mmCIF file of C-alpha atoms in Angstrom:
data_model
loop_
_atom_site.group_PDB
_atom_site.id
_atom_site.type_symbol
_atom_site.label_atom_id
_atom_site.label_comp_id
_atom_site.label_asym_id
_atom_site.label_seq_id
_atom_site.Cartn_x
_atom_site.Cartn_y
_atom_site.Cartn_z
ATOM 1 C CA MET A 173 4.907 -1.427 -142.956
ATOM 2 C CA LEU A 174 6.474 0.668 -140.147
ATOM 3 C CA LEU A 175 9.875 0.042 -141.761
ATOM 4 C CA SER A 176 8.700 1.206 -145.132
ATOM 5 C CA LEU A 177 7.231 4.315 -143.479
ATOM 6 C CA VAL A 178 10.602 5.402 -141.828
ATOM 7 C CA VAL A 179 12.526 4.741 -144.970
ATOM 8 C CA HIS A 180 10.179 6.739 -147.185
ATOM 9 C CA THR A 181 10.430 9.637 -144.606
ATOM 10 C CA TYR A 182 14.025 9.406 -144.557
ATOM 11 C CA SER A 183 14.177 9.691 -148.274
ATOM 12 C CA LEU A 184 11.955 12.666 -148.213
ATOM 13 C CA ARG A 185 14.218 14.529 -146.390
ATOM 14 C CA TYR A 186 16.610 14.618 -149.184
ATOM 15 C CA TRP A 187 14.290 14.236 -152.428
ATOM 16 C CA PHE A 188 12.180 17.274 -151.162
ATOM 17 C CA PRO A 189 15.121 19.857 -151.109
ATOM 18 C CA ALA A 190 16.599 18.282 -154.235
ATOM 19 C CA THR A 191 13.488 18.597 -156.183
ATOM 20 C CA VAL A 192 12.982 22.411 -155.260
ATOM 21 C CA MET A 193 16.429 23.193 -155.890
ATOM 22 C CA LEU A 194 16.666 21.547 -159.266
ATOM 23 C CA GLY A 195 13.072 22.398 -160.169
ATOM 24 C CA THR A 196 13.490 26.009 -159.641
ATOM 25 C CA ALA A 197 16.668 26.090 -161.981
ATOM 26 C CA PRO A 198 14.643 26.712 -165.333
ATOM 27 C CA ALA A 199 12.689 29.829 -163.843
ATOM 28 C CA TYR A 200 16.170 31.131 -162.534
ATOM 29 C CA LEU A 201 17.870 30.634 -165.857
ATOM 30 C CA LEU A 202 14.892 32.406 -167.503
ATOM 31 C CA THR A 203 15.155 35.218 -165.299
ATOM 32 C CA TRP A 204 18.949 35.603 -165.759
ATOM 33 C CA SER A 205 18.368 35.198 -169.725
ATOM 34 C CA PHE A 206 16.025 38.106 -169.496
ATOM 35 C CA TRP A 207 18.449 40.339 -167.757
ATOM 36 C CA ARG A 208 21.342 39.351 -170.106
ATOM 37 C CA LEU A 209 19.395 40.308 -173.177
ATOM 38 C CA LEU A 210 18.029 43.454 -171.381
ATOM 39 C CA SER A 211 21.625 44.406 -170.290
ATOM 40 C CA ALA A 212 23.136 43.727 -173.783
ATOM 41 C CA VAL A 213 23.384 47.470 -174.422
ATOM 42 C CA LEU A 214 24.486 48.299 -170.910
ATOM 43 C CA PRO A 215 27.872 48.625 -169.563
ATOM 44 C CA THR A 216 29.573 45.192 -168.498
ATOM 45 C CA ARG A 217 29.971 46.105 -165.022
ATOM 46 C CA LEU A 218 26.198 47.055 -164.564
ATOM 47 C CA TYR A 219 25.476 43.605 -165.814
ATOM 48 C CA HIS A 220 27.708 41.688 -163.541
ATOM 49 C CA GLY A 221 26.417 43.578 -160.518
ATOM 50 C CA ILE A 222 22.774 42.516 -161.216
ATOM 51 C CA ASP A 223 23.829 39.091 -162.336
ATOM 52 C CA ASP A 224 25.510 38.781 -158.663
ATOM 53 C CA ARG A 225 21.962 39.827 -156.948
ATOM 54 C CA ILE A 226 20.171 37.126 -159.093
ATOM 55 C CA TYR A 227 22.950 34.609 -158.254
ATOM 56 C CA SER A 228 22.634 35.557 -154.639
ATOM 57 C CA ILE A 229 18.869 34.752 -154.670
ATOM 58 C CA TYR A 230 19.440 31.175 -155.884
ATOM 59 C CA GLN A 231 22.408 30.489 -153.460
ATOM 60 C CA SER A 232 20.469 31.844 -150.531
ATOM 61 C CA MET A 233 17.514 29.527 -151.460
ATOM 62 C CA VAL A 234 20.260 26.715 -151.383
ATOM 63 C CA LEU A 235 21.129 27.677 -148.054
ATOM 64 C CA PHE A 236 17.695 27.616 -146.814
ATOM 65 C CA PHE A 237 17.840 23.877 -147.146
ATOM 66 C CA PHE A 238 21.251 23.217 -146.154
ATOM 67 C CA GLU A 239 21.051 25.426 -142.902
ATOM 68 C CA ASN A 240 17.563 26.357 -141.773
ATOM 69 C CA TYR A 241 15.931 22.925 -142.994
ATOM 70 C CA THR A 242 18.677 20.743 -141.592
ATOM 71 C CA GLY A 243 19.101 22.729 -138.442
ATOM 72 C CA VAL A 244 22.947 22.300 -138.575
ATOM 73 C CA GLU A 245 24.765 24.184 -136.051
ATOM 74 C CA VAL A 246 27.704 26.316 -137.635
ATOM 75 C CA VAL A 247 30.463 26.887 -135.235
ATOM 76 C CA ILE A 248 33.203 29.470 -136.229
ATOM 77 C CA TYR A 249 36.483 29.928 -134.716
ATOM 78 C CA GLY A 250 37.866 33.396 -135.469
ATOM 79 C CA ASN A 251 36.634 36.754 -136.655
ATOM 80 C CA ILE A 252 35.030 36.891 -140.289
ATOM 81 C CA PRO A 253 35.118 40.352 -141.559
ATOM 82 C CA LYS A 254 31.916 42.060 -141.598
ATOM 83 C CA SER A 255 32.610 43.986 -144.829
ATOM 84 C CA LYS A 256 32.802 42.592 -148.283
ATOM 85 C CA GLU A 257 36.279 41.869 -149.659
ATOM 86 C CA ASN A 258 37.868 40.674 -152.662
ATOM 87 C CA VAL A 259 39.296 37.303 -151.663
ATOM 88 C CA VAL A 260 40.818 33.890 -152.545
ATOM 89 C CA TYR A 261 39.172 31.497 -150.386
ATOM 90 C CA LEU A 262 41.232 28.283 -149.571
ATOM 91 C CA SER A 263 40.057 25.389 -147.834
ATOM 92 C CA ASN A 264 40.662 21.520 -147.162
ATOM 93 C CA HIS A 265 38.176 19.314 -149.150
ATOM 94 C CA GLN A 266 36.342 16.344 -147.917
ATOM 95 C CA CYS A 267 32.771 16.368 -149.498
ATOM 96 C CA THR A 268 30.691 18.279 -151.903
ATOM 97 C CA VAL A 269 29.225 19.937 -149.035
ATOM 98 C CA ASP A 270 32.444 21.964 -148.863
ATOM 99 C CA TRP A 271 31.147 24.055 -151.663
ATOM 100 C CA ILE A 272 28.071 24.980 -149.418
ATOM 101 C CA ILE A 273 30.393 25.915 -146.329
ATOM 102 C CA ALA A 274 31.880 28.563 -148.657
ATOM 103 C CA ASP A 275 28.345 30.141 -149.205
ATOM 104 C CA MET A 276 27.610 29.956 -145.556
ATOM 105 C CA LEU A 277 30.598 32.089 -144.801
ATOM 106 C CA ALA A 278 29.975 34.492 -147.728
ATOM 107 C CA ILE A 279 26.304 35.109 -146.714
ATOM 108 C CA ARG A 280 27.535 36.168 -143.305
ATOM 109 C CA GLN A 281 29.327 39.110 -145.093
ATOM 110 C CA SER A 282 26.521 39.713 -147.357
ATOM 111 C CA ALA A 283 28.987 38.694 -150.380
ATOM 112 C CA LEU A 284 27.110 35.527 -151.510
ATOM 113 C CA GLY A 285 26.656 36.937 -155.072
ATOM 114 C CA HIS A 286 30.360 37.399 -155.248
ATOM 115 C CA VAL A 287 31.213 33.665 -154.785
ATOM 116 C CA ARG A 288 32.906 32.110 -157.880
ATOM 117 C CA TYR A 289 34.598 28.717 -157.945
ATOM 118 C CA VAL A 290 37.685 26.912 -159.534
ATOM 119 C CA LEU A 291 36.025 23.753 -160.518
ATOM 120 C CA LYS A 292 37.367 20.625 -162.295
ATOM 121 C CA ASP A 293 36.977 20.532 -165.883
ATOM 122 C CA GLY A 294 34.536 17.540 -165.925
ATOM 123 C CA LEU A 295 31.842 19.701 -163.951
ATOM 124 C CA LYS A 296 31.225 21.900 -166.785
ATOM 125 C CA TRP A 297 29.055 19.378 -168.516
ATOM 126 C CA LEU A 298 26.373 19.567 -165.491
ATOM 127 C CA PRO A 299 23.201 20.397 -167.080
ATOM 128 C CA LEU A 300 22.390 24.153 -166.651
ATOM 129 C CA TYR A 301 24.571 24.662 -163.788
ATOM 130 C CA GLY A 302 27.815 23.817 -165.551
ATOM 131 C CA TRP A 303 27.877 26.624 -168.161
ATOM 132 C CA TYR A 304 26.134 29.266 -165.608
ATOM 133 C CA PHE A 305 28.855 28.782 -163.255
ATOM 134 C CA SER A 306 31.347 29.496 -166.005
ATOM 135 C CA GLN A 307 29.472 32.918 -167.134
ATOM 136 C CA HIS A 308 29.286 33.902 -163.545
ATOM 137 C CA GLY A 309 32.987 33.847 -163.376
ATOM 138 C CA GLY A 310 33.901 30.590 -162.333
ATOM 139 C CA VAL A 311 36.994 28.705 -163.918
ATOM 140 C CA TYR A 312 37.320 25.325 -165.064
ATOM 141 C CA VAL A 313 40.717 23.563 -164.625
ATOM 142 C CA LYS A 314 42.375 20.371 -165.621
ATOM 143 C CA ARG A 315 44.748 18.534 -163.275
ATOM 144 C CA SER A 316 48.443 18.177 -163.476
ATOM 145 C CA ALA A 317 50.145 18.616 -166.986
ATOM 146 C CA LYS A 318 46.913 19.485 -168.506
ATOM 147 C CA PHE A 319 46.518 22.411 -166.333
ATOM 148 C CA ASP A 320 45.966 25.500 -168.693
ATOM 149 C CA GLU A 321 47.699 28.440 -166.727
ATOM 150 C CA ARG A 322 47.120 30.780 -169.652
ATOM 151 C CA ALA A 323 43.336 30.350 -169.894
ATOM 152 C CA MET A 324 42.767 30.775 -166.108
ATOM 153 C CA ARG A 325 44.859 33.994 -166.143
ATOM 154 C CA ASN A 326 42.906 35.364 -169.088
ATOM 155 C CA LYS A 327 39.547 34.377 -167.464
ATOM 156 C CA LEU A 328 40.579 36.172 -163.950
ATOM 157 C CA LEU A 329 41.914 39.130 -166.089
ATOM 158 C CA SER A 330 38.906 39.574 -167.935
ATOM 159 C CA GLN A 331 36.843 39.653 -164.555
ATOM 160 C CA THR A 332 39.369 42.097 -162.480
ATOM 161 C CA LYS A 333 39.760 44.603 -165.373
ATOM 162 C CA ILE A 334 36.090 45.533 -164.986
ATOM 163 C CA GLY A 335 36.323 45.433 -161.185
ATOM 164 C CA THR A 336 34.426 42.334 -160.521
ATOM 165 C CA PRO A 337 33.821 41.465 -156.735
ATOM 166 C CA MET A 338 35.652 38.186 -156.301
ATOM 167 C CA TYR A 339 35.150 35.773 -153.707
ATOM 168 C CA LEU A 340 37.085 32.951 -155.302
ATOM 169 C CA VAL A 341 36.834 29.425 -153.935
ATOM 170 C CA ILE A 342 39.847 27.136 -154.465
ATOM 171 C CA PHE A 343 40.451 23.693 -152.890
ATOM 172 C CA PRO A 344 43.981 23.173 -153.415
ATOM 173 C CA GLU A 345 44.093 19.470 -152.751
ATOM 174 C CA GLY A 346 42.446 18.843 -156.141
ATOM 175 C CA THR A 347 40.493 15.823 -154.984
ATOM 176 C CA ARG A 348 38.335 14.971 -151.671
ATOM 177 C CA TYR A 349 40.108 13.506 -148.763
ATOM 178 C CA ASN A 350 38.140 10.236 -147.927
ATOM 179 C CA PRO A 351 39.862 7.991 -144.992
ATOM 180 C CA GLU A 352 38.244 5.109 -146.752
ATOM 181 C CA LEU A 353 40.525 5.715 -150.065
ATOM 182 C CA LYS A 354 43.767 4.427 -148.772
ATOM 183 C CA LYS A 355 45.592 4.406 -152.226
ATOM 184 C CA VAL A 356 44.756 8.075 -152.743
ATOM 185 C CA ILE A 357 46.114 9.031 -149.479
ATOM 186 C CA SER A 358 49.412 6.854 -149.850
ATOM 187 C CA ASP A 359 49.926 8.305 -153.304
ATOM 188 C CA SER A 360 49.379 11.989 -151.862
ATOM 189 C CA GLN A 361 51.782 11.329 -149.098
ATOM 190 C CA ALA A 362 54.279 9.601 -151.487
ATOM 191 C CA PHE A 363 54.300 12.713 -153.545
ATOM 192 C CA ALA A 364 54.949 14.853 -150.709
ATOM 193 C CA HIS A 365 57.883 12.591 -149.555
ATOM 194 C CA LYS A 366 59.388 12.735 -153.040
ATOM 195 C CA GLU A 367 59.101 16.424 -153.155
ATOM 196 C CA GLY A 368 60.873 16.952 -149.635
ATOM 197 C CA LEU A 369 57.673 18.170 -147.995
ATOM 198 C CA ALA A 370 56.034 17.301 -144.744
ATOM 199 C CA VAL A 371 53.907 14.328 -145.067
ATOM 200 C CA LEU A 372 49.990 15.011 -144.153
ATOM 201 C CA ASN A 373 47.881 12.471 -142.519
ATOM 202 C CA HIS A 374 44.362 14.313 -142.342
ATOM 203 C CA ILE A 375 44.457 16.101 -145.631
ATOM 204 C CA LEU A 376 45.999 15.595 -148.937
ATOM 205 C CA THR A 377 49.044 17.324 -150.277
ATOM 206 C CA PRO A 378 48.031 20.672 -151.748
ATOM 207 C CA ARG A 379 48.799 21.392 -155.354
ATOM 208 C CA MET A 380 49.686 25.008 -155.900
ATOM 209 C CA LYS A 381 49.123 25.704 -159.562
ATOM 210 C CA ALA A 382 45.525 27.322 -159.345
ATOM 211 C CA ALA A 383 45.934 28.999 -156.171
ATOM 212 C CA HIS A 384 49.189 30.675 -157.259
ATOM 213 C CA VAL A 385 47.803 31.643 -160.546
ATOM 214 C CA ALA A 386 44.668 33.288 -158.764
ATOM 215 C CA VAL A 387 46.806 35.198 -156.094
ATOM 216 C CA ASP A 388 49.321 36.297 -158.731
ATOM 217 C CA THR A 389 46.968 37.230 -161.408
ATOM 218 C CA MET A 390 44.699 39.237 -159.000
ATOM 219 C CA LYS A 391 47.233 40.617 -156.632
ATOM 220 C CA GLY A 392 46.180 44.230 -157.335
ATOM 221 C CA HIS A 393 42.532 43.350 -157.040
ATOM 222 C CA LEU A 394 42.585 41.094 -153.927
ATOM 223 C CA ASP A 395 42.387 42.476 -150.284
ATOM 224 C CA ALA A 396 43.319 39.089 -148.371
ATOM 225 C CA VAL A 397 43.223 35.309 -148.629
ATOM 226 C CA TYR A 398 40.731 33.478 -146.463
ATOM 227 C CA ASP A 399 42.499 30.392 -145.170
ATOM 228 C CA VAL A 400 39.599 27.847 -144.081
ATOM 229 C CA THR A 401 39.684 24.600 -142.150
ATOM 230 C CA VAL A 402 36.435 22.649 -141.955
ATOM 231 C CA ALA A 403 35.449 19.454 -140.011
ATOM 232 C CA TYR A 404 32.141 17.597 -139.725
ATOM 233 C CA GLU A 405 30.984 16.504 -136.465
ATOM 234 C CA GLY A 406 29.631 13.080 -136.286
ATOM 235 C CA THR A 407 32.314 11.505 -138.739
ATOM 236 C CA VAL A 408 33.822 9.251 -136.238
ATOM 237 C CA ASP A 409 32.986 5.449 -136.061
ATOM 238 C CA VAL A 410 32.354 3.478 -132.835
ATOM 239 C CA LYS A 411 36.119 2.645 -132.739
ATOM 240 C CA GLY A 412 37.050 6.416 -132.779
ATOM 241 C CA GLN A 413 38.300 6.410 -136.240
ATOM 242 C CA ARG A 414 37.526 9.139 -138.805
ATOM 243 C CA ARG A 415 35.269 8.046 -141.438
ATOM 244 C CA ALA A 416 34.161 9.757 -144.519
ATOM 245 C CA ALA A 417 32.372 13.309 -144.519
ATOM 246 C CA PRO A 418 28.730 13.590 -145.298
ATOM 247 C CA SER A 419 27.598 13.654 -148.822
ATOM 248 C CA MET A 420 25.002 16.347 -149.945
ATOM 249 C CA PRO A 421 22.172 13.846 -149.595
ATOM 250 C CA GLU A 422 23.364 12.617 -146.042
ATOM 251 C CA PHE A 423 23.709 16.287 -145.040
ATOM 252 C CA LEU A 424 20.295 17.111 -146.086
ATOM 253 C CA CYS A 425 19.049 14.034 -144.305
ATOM 254 C CA LYS A 426 20.285 15.834 -141.270
ATOM 255 C CA GLU A 427 23.280 13.284 -140.616
ATOM 256 C CA CYS A 428 25.641 16.199 -139.546
ATOM 257 C CA PRO A 429 24.570 17.970 -136.413
ATOM 258 C CA ARG A 430 27.524 20.599 -136.418
ATOM 259 C CA VAL A 431 29.953 22.023 -138.661
ATOM 260 C CA HIS A 432 33.146 23.458 -137.373
ATOM 261 C CA VAL A 433 34.892 26.310 -139.238
ATOM 262 C CA TYR A 434 38.312 27.492 -138.268
ATOM 263 C CA PHE A 435 38.905 30.899 -140.074
ATOM 264 C CA GLU A 436 41.997 32.972 -140.660
ATOM 265 C CA ARG A 437 42.364 36.080 -142.604
ATOM 266 C CA LEU A 438 45.657 36.453 -144.264
ATOM 267 C CA ASP A 439 46.741 39.918 -145.936
ATOM 268 C CA VAL A 440 47.506 39.534 -149.546
ATOM 269 C CA LYS A 441 50.784 41.387 -149.156
ATOM 270 C CA GLU A 442 52.166 38.998 -146.779
ATOM 271 C CA ILE A 443 51.891 36.033 -149.316
ATOM 272 C CA PRO A 444 55.031 35.215 -151.373
ATOM 273 C CA GLN A 445 54.727 35.769 -155.198
ATOM 274 C CA GLU A 446 57.577 33.674 -156.353
ATOM 275 C CA THR A 447 56.682 30.096 -157.250
ATOM 276 C CA ALA A 448 58.785 28.341 -155.378
ATOM 277 C CA PHE A 449 58.349 30.274 -152.130
ATOM 278 C CA PHE A 450 54.438 30.211 -152.632
ATOM 279 C CA ARG A 451 54.571 26.419 -152.914
ATOM 280 C CA ARG A 452 56.394 26.218 -149.640
ATOM 281 C CA TRP A 453 54.006 28.765 -147.914
ATOM 282 C CA LEU A 454 50.923 26.955 -149.284
ATOM 283 C CA HIS A 455 52.358 23.714 -147.861
ATOM 284 C CA GLU A 456 52.959 25.224 -144.694
ATOM 285 C CA ARG A 457 49.274 26.458 -144.353
ATOM 286 C CA PHE A 458 48.147 22.865 -144.907
ATOM 287 C CA GLU A 459 50.691 21.554 -142.267
ATOM 288 C CA ILE A 460 48.573 23.819 -139.975
ATOM 289 C CA LYS A 461 45.460 22.468 -141.186
ATOM 290 C CA ASP A 462 46.634 18.941 -140.695
ATOM 291 C CA LYS A 463 47.537 19.674 -137.173
ATOM 292 C CA LEU A 464 44.110 21.356 -136.526
ATOM 293 C CA LEU A 465 42.142 18.312 -137.907
ATOM 294 C CA ALA A 466 44.719 15.772 -135.967
ATOM 295 C CA ASN A 467 43.461 17.551 -132.617
ATOM 296 C CA PHE A 468 40.040 17.542 -133.870
ATOM 297 C CA TYR A 469 39.825 13.806 -134.509
ATOM 298 C CA ASP A 470 42.742 12.243 -132.296
ATOM 299 C CA SER A 471 43.237 14.379 -129.129
ATOM 300 C CA ASP A 472 43.838 12.631 -126.024
ATOM 301 C CA ASP A 473 42.092 15.388 -124.265
ATOM 302 C CA PRO A 474 38.318 14.622 -124.364
ATOM 303 C CA GLU A 475 37.848 18.306 -123.708
ATOM 304 C CA LYS A 476 39.698 19.224 -126.910
ATOM 305 C CA ARG A 477 38.468 16.733 -129.203
ATOM 306 C CA HIS A 478 35.762 17.457 -131.620
ATOM 307 C CA LYS A 479 36.752 21.298 -131.412
ATOM 308 C CA PHE A 480 39.124 23.719 -132.822
ATOM 309 C CA PRO A 481 41.466 25.571 -130.524
ATOM 310 C CA GLY A 482 39.997 28.978 -128.998
ATOM 311 C CA GLU A 483 36.365 29.797 -128.560
ATOM 312 C CA GLY A 484 34.106 28.812 -131.086
ATOM 313 C CA GLN A 485 31.161 31.066 -131.850
ATOM 314 C CA ARG A 486 27.543 29.414 -132.708
ATOM 315 C CA SER A 487 26.504 31.617 -135.909
ATOM 316 C CA PRO A 488 22.775 30.888 -136.671
ATOM 317 C CA LEU A 489 21.532 32.030 -140.295
ATOM 318 C CA SER A 490 18.375 34.118 -139.981
ATOM 319 C CA ILE A 491 15.585 32.507 -141.911
ATOM 320 C CA LYS A 492 14.907 36.220 -143.086
ATOM 321 C CA LYS A 493 17.897 35.869 -145.275
ATOM 322 C CA THR A 494 16.816 32.674 -147.138
ATOM 323 C CA LEU A 495 13.092 32.103 -147.346
ATOM 324 C CA PRO A 496 12.223 35.076 -149.319
ATOM 325 C CA SER A 497 14.428 33.628 -152.077
ATOM 326 C CA LEU A 498 12.534 30.190 -151.740
ATOM 327 C CA LEU A 499 9.289 31.965 -151.940
ATOM 328 C CA PHE A 500 10.333 34.085 -154.815
ATOM 329 C CA LEU A 501 11.778 31.240 -157.065
ATOM 330 C CA GLY A 502 8.834 29.042 -155.943
ATOM 331 C CA GLY A 503 6.437 31.935 -157.221
ATOM 332 C CA LEU A 504 8.131 31.835 -160.606
ATOM 333 C CA THR A 505 8.314 28.101 -161.183
ATOM 334 C CA LEU A 506 4.766 27.143 -160.089
ATOM 335 C CA PRO A 507 2.909 29.060 -162.841
ATOM 336 C CA MET A 508 5.090 27.312 -165.450
ATOM 337 C CA LEU A 509 4.069 24.007 -164.156
ATOM 338 C CA LEU A 510 0.179 24.551 -164.060
ATOM 339 C CA THR A 511 -0.416 25.250 -167.628
ATOM 340 C CA GLU A 512 0.469 23.136 -170.751
ATOM 341 C CA SER A 513 2.402 26.005 -172.443
ATOM 342 C CA GLY A 514 4.265 26.687 -169.117
ATOM 343 C CA ARG A 515 5.352 23.073 -168.788
ATOM 344 C CA LYS A 516 6.712 23.052 -172.546
ATOM 345 C CA LEU A 517 8.750 26.179 -171.635
ATOM 346 C CA TYR A 518 9.985 24.449 -168.587
ATOM 347 C CA ILE A 519 11.092 21.309 -170.443
ATOM 348 C CA ASN A 520 12.566 23.230 -173.504
ATOM 349 C CA THR A 521 14.414 25.454 -170.860
ATOM 350 C CA TRP A 522 16.099 22.178 -169.411
ATOM 351 C CA VAL A 523 16.753 20.870 -172.934
ATOM 352 C CA TYR A 524 17.926 23.612 -174.925
ATOM 353 C CA GLY A 525 19.483 25.573 -172.031
ATOM 354 C CA THR A 526 21.680 22.364 -171.568
ATOM 355 C CA LEU A 527 22.549 22.011 -175.209
ATOM 356 C CA ALA A 528 23.488 25.662 -175.276
ATOM 357 C CA GLY A 529 25.553 25.671 -172.196
ATOM 358 C CA TRP A 530 27.483 22.657 -173.513
ATOM 359 C CA LEU A 531 28.571 24.729 -176.566
ATOM 360 C CA TRP A 532 29.110 27.946 -174.595
ATOM 361 C CA VAL A 533 31.633 26.368 -172.340
ATOM 362 C CA ASN A 534 33.309 24.921 -175.002
ATOM 363 C CA ILE A 535 33.728 27.798 -177.545
ATOM 364 C CA ARG A 536 34.313 30.486 -175.064
ATOM 365 C CA PRO A 537 37.592 30.425 -172.849
#
């Protein structure tokens, strides 16, 4: 009986926030749809400005659960600019929570609505979310030889021509680093060796296409590149070996006590544009990340282990920045569920919104 209660309580830590985040999606979609129709005769730039504000409402609700609810401690090394900038955000990739880390930094710059992602193509089929991320400025890409450079350039140019604020999140590794997936790691290292690049041990060899296209296409629009290295505390087994980073359910179940973020701002003027030089530059940045992570996990000095170089600053997120969004979206959702007509509207939004989204992402570039 006691064991069942413990298991039930543990599962609620995840299912409660997951239910709220998914449950409020139809109300959010209806709010956005109303604005989309209303703005049809208005300037495109005005539409995107309000769209960013609407988007930030949902994302700040997400951060209520991933920061305030979990009580995770965010430790930042380096100085994040206080003012909003147009940036490409480059980070190592270990788990699905990495997407949330980008939001965590963006909200600290009041730039949460400007976050747009470069995503693998298969994610466009996510119900509701897939096509909304695309219309918000996200870019879906395929890997290796199937990568469509022209489509990505056209998508980014369409955004920059109208002056859309850009906080473009890219994970150059292309797939998540998991120390338990030995073949993925060995294949990545073999590729680096074949190309005459330094072999990396705590991250995968970065692929440069998406990052290069982004920086090259938007070079007149960007202020900087944010080079971000993330490490999750508590991801070491009893033998001191690194294990997989937490999944979203594990993170929401409060299994990660602390996230360490090493932040570097790089002026876009300092980044080489020519393909071969950019490739070398990007790999050198990931060599730096690899050393940072090696010290974090393997340092012989206990004082340096589980932290990055320099002085980390704890950066708590005020609940005032997230709770209002939760209350607002909850207030929109509950009335829909309390009446029969509201429930029908709710279900139809999920069904027809998903179908429309599938058509939308396949018809539009």
